[in-house]
PDB file of C-alpha atoms in Angstrom:
ATOM      1  CA  LYS O 785     132.888 106.421  92.927  1.00 53.00           C
ATOM      2  CA  ASP O 786     135.996 107.240  94.879  1.00 61.00           C
ATOM      3  CA  ARG O 787     137.164 104.485  97.196  1.00 65.00           C
ATOM      4  CA  PRO O 788     136.440 105.164 100.896  1.00 69.00           C
ATOM      5  CA  LYS O 789     139.480 105.839 103.084  1.00 76.00           C
ATOM      6  CA  ASP O 790     140.698 102.716 104.928  1.00 77.00           C
ATOM      7  CA  ALA O 791     138.330 100.536 102.872  1.00 77.00           C
ATOM      8  CA  LYS O 792     138.702  96.799 103.507  1.00 84.00           C
ATOM      9  CA  THR O 793     137.985  93.964 101.139  1.00 86.00           C
ATOM     10  CA  GLU O 794     137.148  90.489 102.447  1.00 92.00           C
ATOM     11  CA  ILE O 795     137.534  87.394 100.222  1.00 95.00           C
ATOM     12  CA  THR O 796     136.151  83.988 101.233  1.00 96.00           C
ATOM     13  CA  SER O 797     136.387  80.708  99.347  1.00 97.00           C
ATOM     14  CA  LYS O 798     135.184  77.210 100.142  1.00 97.00           C
ATOM     15  CA  LYS O 799     137.722  75.062  98.281  1.00 97.00           C
ATOM     16  CA  GLN O 800     141.185  76.651  98.591  1.00 96.00           C
ATOM     17  CA  ALA O 801     143.312  79.781  98.646  1.00 96.00           C
ATOM     18  CA  THR O 802     146.885  79.895  97.347  1.00 97.00           C
ATOM     19  CA  PHE O 803     149.463  82.668  97.526  1.00 95.00           C
ATOM     20  CA  ASP O 804     152.543  82.987  95.317  1.00 94.00           C
ATOM     21  CA  ASN O 805     154.785  85.631  96.908  1.00 91.00           C
ATOM     22  CA  ALA O 806     157.303  85.589  94.032  1.00 92.00           C
ATOM     23  CA  LYS O 807     154.585  86.464  91.514  1.00 93.00           C
ATOM     24  CA  ASN O 808     152.460  88.619  93.893  1.00 94.00           C
ATOM     25  CA  VAL O 809     149.423  86.462  93.012  1.00 96.00           C
ATOM     26  CA  ALA O 810     146.618  85.128  95.207  1.00 95.00           C
ATOM     27  CA  GLU O 811     144.121  82.602  93.886  1.00 98.00           C
ATOM     28  CA  PHE O 812     140.830  81.561  95.453  1.00 98.00           C
ATOM     29  CA  GLU O 813     138.618  78.620  94.421  1.00 98.00           C
ATOM     30  CA  GLY O 814     135.145  77.373  95.271  1.00 97.00           C
ATOM     31  CA  SER O 815     132.126  79.595  95.875  1.00 97.00           C
ATOM     32  CA  VAL O 816     134.280  82.733  96.090  1.00 98.00           C
ATOM     33  CA  VAL O 817     132.657  85.812  97.663  1.00 97.00           C
ATOM     34  CA  VAL O 818     134.320  89.243  97.641  1.00 94.00           C
ATOM     35  CA  LYS O 819     132.792  91.832  99.992  1.00 92.00           C
ATOM     36  CA  ASP O 820     133.983  95.369  99.349  1.00 86.00           C
ATOM     37  CA  PRO O 821     132.449  98.719 100.346  1.00 82.00           C
ATOM     38  CA  GLN O 822     131.838  99.445  96.638  1.00 81.00           C
ATOM     39  CA  PHE O 823     130.539  96.049  95.439  1.00 87.00           C
ATOM     40  CA  THR O 824     129.941  92.357  96.174  1.00 92.00           C
ATOM     41  CA  LEU O 825     131.325  89.750  93.760  1.00 95.00           C
ATOM     42  CA  PHE O 826     130.497  86.033  93.481  1.00 98.00           C
ATOM     43  CA  CYS O 827     132.427  83.591  91.268  1.00 98.00           C
ATOM     44  CA  ASP O 828     133.886  80.074  91.064  1.00 98.00           C
ATOM     45  CA  GLN O 829     137.537  81.204  90.931  1.00 98.00           C
ATOM     46  CA  LEU O 830     139.341  84.488  91.565  1.00 98.00           C
ATOM     47  CA  ARG O 831     142.913  85.553  90.720  1.00 97.00           C
ATOM     48  CA  VAL O 832     144.282  88.726  92.315  1.00 95.00           C
ATOM     49  CA  THR O 833     147.611  90.146  91.088  1.00 95.00           C
ATOM     50  CA  MET O 834     149.094  92.698  93.451  1.00 91.00           C
ATOM     51  CA  SER O 835     151.271  95.583  92.292  1.00 87.00           C
ATOM     52  CA  LYS O 836     155.034  95.105  92.597  1.00 85.00           C
ATOM     53  CA  ASP O 837     155.182  97.167  95.798  1.00 85.00           C
ATOM     54  CA  ARG O 838     152.108  95.262  97.148  1.00 78.00           C
ATOM     55  CA  LYS O 839     150.373  98.537  98.007  1.00 78.00           C
ATOM     56  CA  GLY O 840     147.581  98.021  95.522  1.00 80.00           C
ATOM     57  CA  LEU O 841     146.095  95.856  92.831  1.00 84.00           C
ATOM     58  CA  GLN O 842     147.475  95.339  89.337  1.00 89.00           C
ATOM     59  CA  LEU O 843     144.727  93.035  87.980  1.00 92.00           C
ATOM     60  CA  VAL O 844     141.714  91.103  89.263  1.00 94.00           C
ATOM     61  CA  GLU O 845     140.219  88.216  87.256  1.00 97.00           C
ATOM     62  CA  ALA O 846     137.000  86.349  88.142  1.00 98.00           C
ATOM     63  CA  PHE O 847     136.062  83.106  86.383  1.00 98.00           C
ATOM     64  CA  GLY O 848     132.884  81.024  86.275  1.00 98.00           C
ATOM     65  CA  ASN O 849     129.368  82.134  87.189  1.00 97.00           C
ATOM     66  CA  VAL O 850     130.494  85.705  87.835  1.00 98.00           C
ATOM     67  CA  ILE O 851     127.955  88.017  89.493  1.00 97.00           C
ATOM     68  CA  ILE O 852     128.868  91.582  90.504  1.00 94.00           C
ATOM     69  CA  VAL O 853     126.363  93.560  92.547  1.00 91.00           C
ATOM     70  CA  GLN O 854     126.672  97.283  93.243  1.00 87.00           C
ATOM     71  CA  ASP O 855     124.246  99.440  95.205  1.00 78.00           C
ATOM     72  CA  ASN O 856     124.258 103.147  94.332  1.00 73.00           C
ATOM     73  CA  THR O 857     122.148 106.206  94.918  1.00 68.00           C
ATOM     74  CA  ASP O 858     120.971 108.213  91.891  1.00 69.00           C
ATOM     75  CA  GLU O 859     120.741 112.004  91.604  1.00 73.00           C
ATOM     76  CA  ALA O 860     117.255 111.958  93.154  1.00 77.00           C
ATOM     77  CA  GLY O 861     118.478 110.016  96.200  1.00 76.00           C
ATOM     78  CA  LYS O 862     116.814 106.763  95.103  1.00 77.00           C
ATOM     79  CA  LYS O 863     118.664 103.483  95.771  1.00 78.00           C
ATOM     80  CA  VAL O 864     119.624 101.814  92.495  1.00 77.00           C
ATOM     81  CA  LYS O 865     121.031  98.277  92.183  1.00 83.00           C
ATOM     82  CA  SER O 866     123.288  97.309  89.286  1.00 87.00           C
ATOM     83  CA  THR O 867     124.099  93.667  88.559  1.00 92.00           C
ATOM     84  CA  GLY O 868     126.600  92.320  86.038  1.00 93.00           C
ATOM     85  CA  ARG O 869     126.757  88.641  85.081  1.00 96.00           C
ATOM     86  CA  SER O 870     129.244  86.790  82.867  1.00 97.00           C
ATOM     87  CA  GLY O 871     131.506  83.784  82.550  1.00 97.00           C
ATOM     88  CA  LYS O 872     134.572  85.958  83.127  1.00 98.00           C
ATOM     89  CA  ALA O 873     135.234  89.464  84.485  1.00 97.00           C
ATOM     90  CA  VAL O 874     138.493  91.402  84.524  1.00 96.00           C
ATOM     91  CA  PHE O 875     139.052  94.550  86.622  1.00 92.00           C
ATOM     92  CA  GLU O 876     141.945  96.876  85.740  1.00 89.00           C
ATOM     93  CA  PRO O 877     142.422  99.271  88.698  1.00 84.00           C
ATOM     94  CA  VAL O 878     144.535 101.801  86.790  1.00 82.00           C
ATOM     95  CA  SER O 879     141.802 102.479  84.192  1.00 84.00           C
ATOM     96  CA  GLY O 880     138.892 101.496  86.451  1.00 82.00           C
ATOM     97  CA  ASP O 881     137.480  99.346  83.638  1.00 88.00           C
ATOM     98  CA  VAL O 882     135.571  96.135  84.312  1.00 92.00           C
ATOM     99  CA  THR O 883     135.385  93.889  81.226  1.00 95.00           C
ATOM    100  CA  LEU O 884     132.682  91.214  81.132  1.00 97.00           C
ATOM    101  CA  THR O 885     133.009  88.344  78.624  1.00 97.00           C
ATOM    102  CA  GLU O 886     131.336  84.968  77.958  1.00 97.00           C
ATOM    103  CA  TRP O 887     127.595  85.780  77.682  1.00 97.00           C
ATOM    104  CA  PRO O 888     127.689  89.046  79.687  1.00 97.00           C
ATOM    105  CA  SER O 889     124.622  90.911  80.871  1.00 96.00           C
ATOM    106  CA  VAL O 890     124.146  94.093  82.867  1.00 94.00           C
ATOM    107  CA  GLN O 891     121.003  95.164  84.697  1.00 91.00           C
ATOM    108  CA  HIS O 892     120.785  98.716  86.022  1.00 85.00           C
ATOM    109  CA  ASP O 893     117.644  99.193  88.136  1.00 80.00           C
ATOM    110  CA  ILE O 894     114.875  97.978  85.819  1.00 83.00           C
ATOM    111  CA  ASN O 895     116.812  98.394  82.524  1.00 87.00           C
ATOM    112  CA  MET O 896     118.880  95.592  81.075  1.00 92.00           C
ATOM    113  CA  GLN O 897     121.395  94.712  78.362  1.00 94.00           C
ATOM    114  CA  VAL O 898     122.021  91.089  77.484  1.00 95.00           C
ATOM    115  CA  ALA O 899     124.523  89.537  75.068  1.00 96.00           C
ATOM    116  CA  THR O 900     123.022  87.673  72.116  1.00 96.00           C
ATOM    117  CA  GLU O 901     126.403  86.101  71.247  1.00 96.00           C
ATOM    118  CA  GLN O 902     128.909  84.293  73.465  1.00 95.00           C
ATOM    119  CA  GLY O 903     131.729  86.555  72.151  1.00 96.00           C
ATOM    120  CA  THR O 904     130.021  89.824  73.108  1.00 97.00           C
ATOM    121  CA  VAL O 905     132.148  92.045  75.384  1.00 96.00           C
ATOM    122  CA  MET O 906     130.765  94.639  77.807  1.00 95.00           C
ATOM    123  CA  ILE O 907     133.130  97.214  79.288  1.00 93.00           C
ATOM    124  CA  LEU O 908     132.053  99.336  82.256  1.00 89.00           C
ATOM    125  CA  ASN O 909     134.150 102.200  83.592  1.00 83.00           C
ATOM    126  CA  ARG O 910     134.131 103.973  86.904  1.00 76.00           C
ATOM    127  CA  ALA O 911     132.519 107.083  85.355  1.00 74.00           C
ATOM    128  CA  GLY O 912     129.385 105.054  84.667  1.00 75.00           C
ATOM    129  CA  LYS O 913     129.879 104.612  80.919  1.00 84.00           C
ATOM    130  CA  MET O 914     129.271 101.219  79.284  1.00 89.00           C
ATOM    131  CA  THR O 915     130.462 100.034  75.888  1.00 93.00           C
ATOM    132  CA  THR O 916     129.219  96.826  74.259  1.00 95.00           C
ATOM    133  CA  LYS O 917     131.102  95.137  71.421  1.00 96.00           C
ATOM    134  CA  GLY O 918     129.163  92.384  69.673  1.00 97.00           C
ATOM    135  CA  GLY O 919     125.511  91.389  69.547  1.00 96.00           C
ATOM    136  CA  SER O 920     123.202  92.387  72.373  1.00 96.00           C
ATOM    137  CA  ARG O 921     119.582  93.065  73.275  1.00 95.00           C
ATOM    138  CA  THR O 922     118.668  96.131  75.328  1.00 93.00           C
ATOM    139  CA  VAL O 923     115.441  96.425  77.320  1.00 91.00           C
ATOM    140  CA  ILE O 924     114.507  99.937  78.546  1.00 88.00           C
ATOM    141  CA  VAL O 925     111.401 100.184  80.710  1.00 83.00           C
ATOM    142  CA  ASP O 926     109.502 103.468  80.574  1.00 81.00           C
ATOM    143  CA  ASN O 927     107.804 103.701  83.946  1.00 73.00           C
ATOM    144  CA  SER O 928     107.028 107.397  83.700  1.00 68.00           C
ATOM    145  CA  THR O 929     103.456 108.451  84.307  1.00 60.00           C
ATOM    146  CA  GLN O 930     101.779 110.451  81.576  1.00 54.00           C
ATOM    147  CA  GLU O 931      98.598 112.391  82.144  1.00 52.00           C
TER     148      GLU O 931
END
């Protein structure tokens, strides 16, 4: 989805936050929570690299017990929750890709895809397409009613 105008992102951490102005990098440690209008992210550590002009993001990396939750509305107007889990997640703002590594899994509503190998990589893009490289198990629930 397109980012809302004047959207604000709030990052909290329990252990520490460090800022390196020379490198345009902010790091957060300890029960990190990111609240954004488009998603909520939980992780152990977060590294945010700002663009050179500091008017946007260049790269966002989340490490350790990563959980990304996104609430959407489908074509029928039904609320749908998507949850991604992994050991590491990388967001590239230019492409809009989120790459999940280290035992990734993605649950969209009642359907789920889970890595069967530690090295499996799941890439999600802002258009809603997902690509999985490596072993995985997919569970699709058919909850249609047939008469």
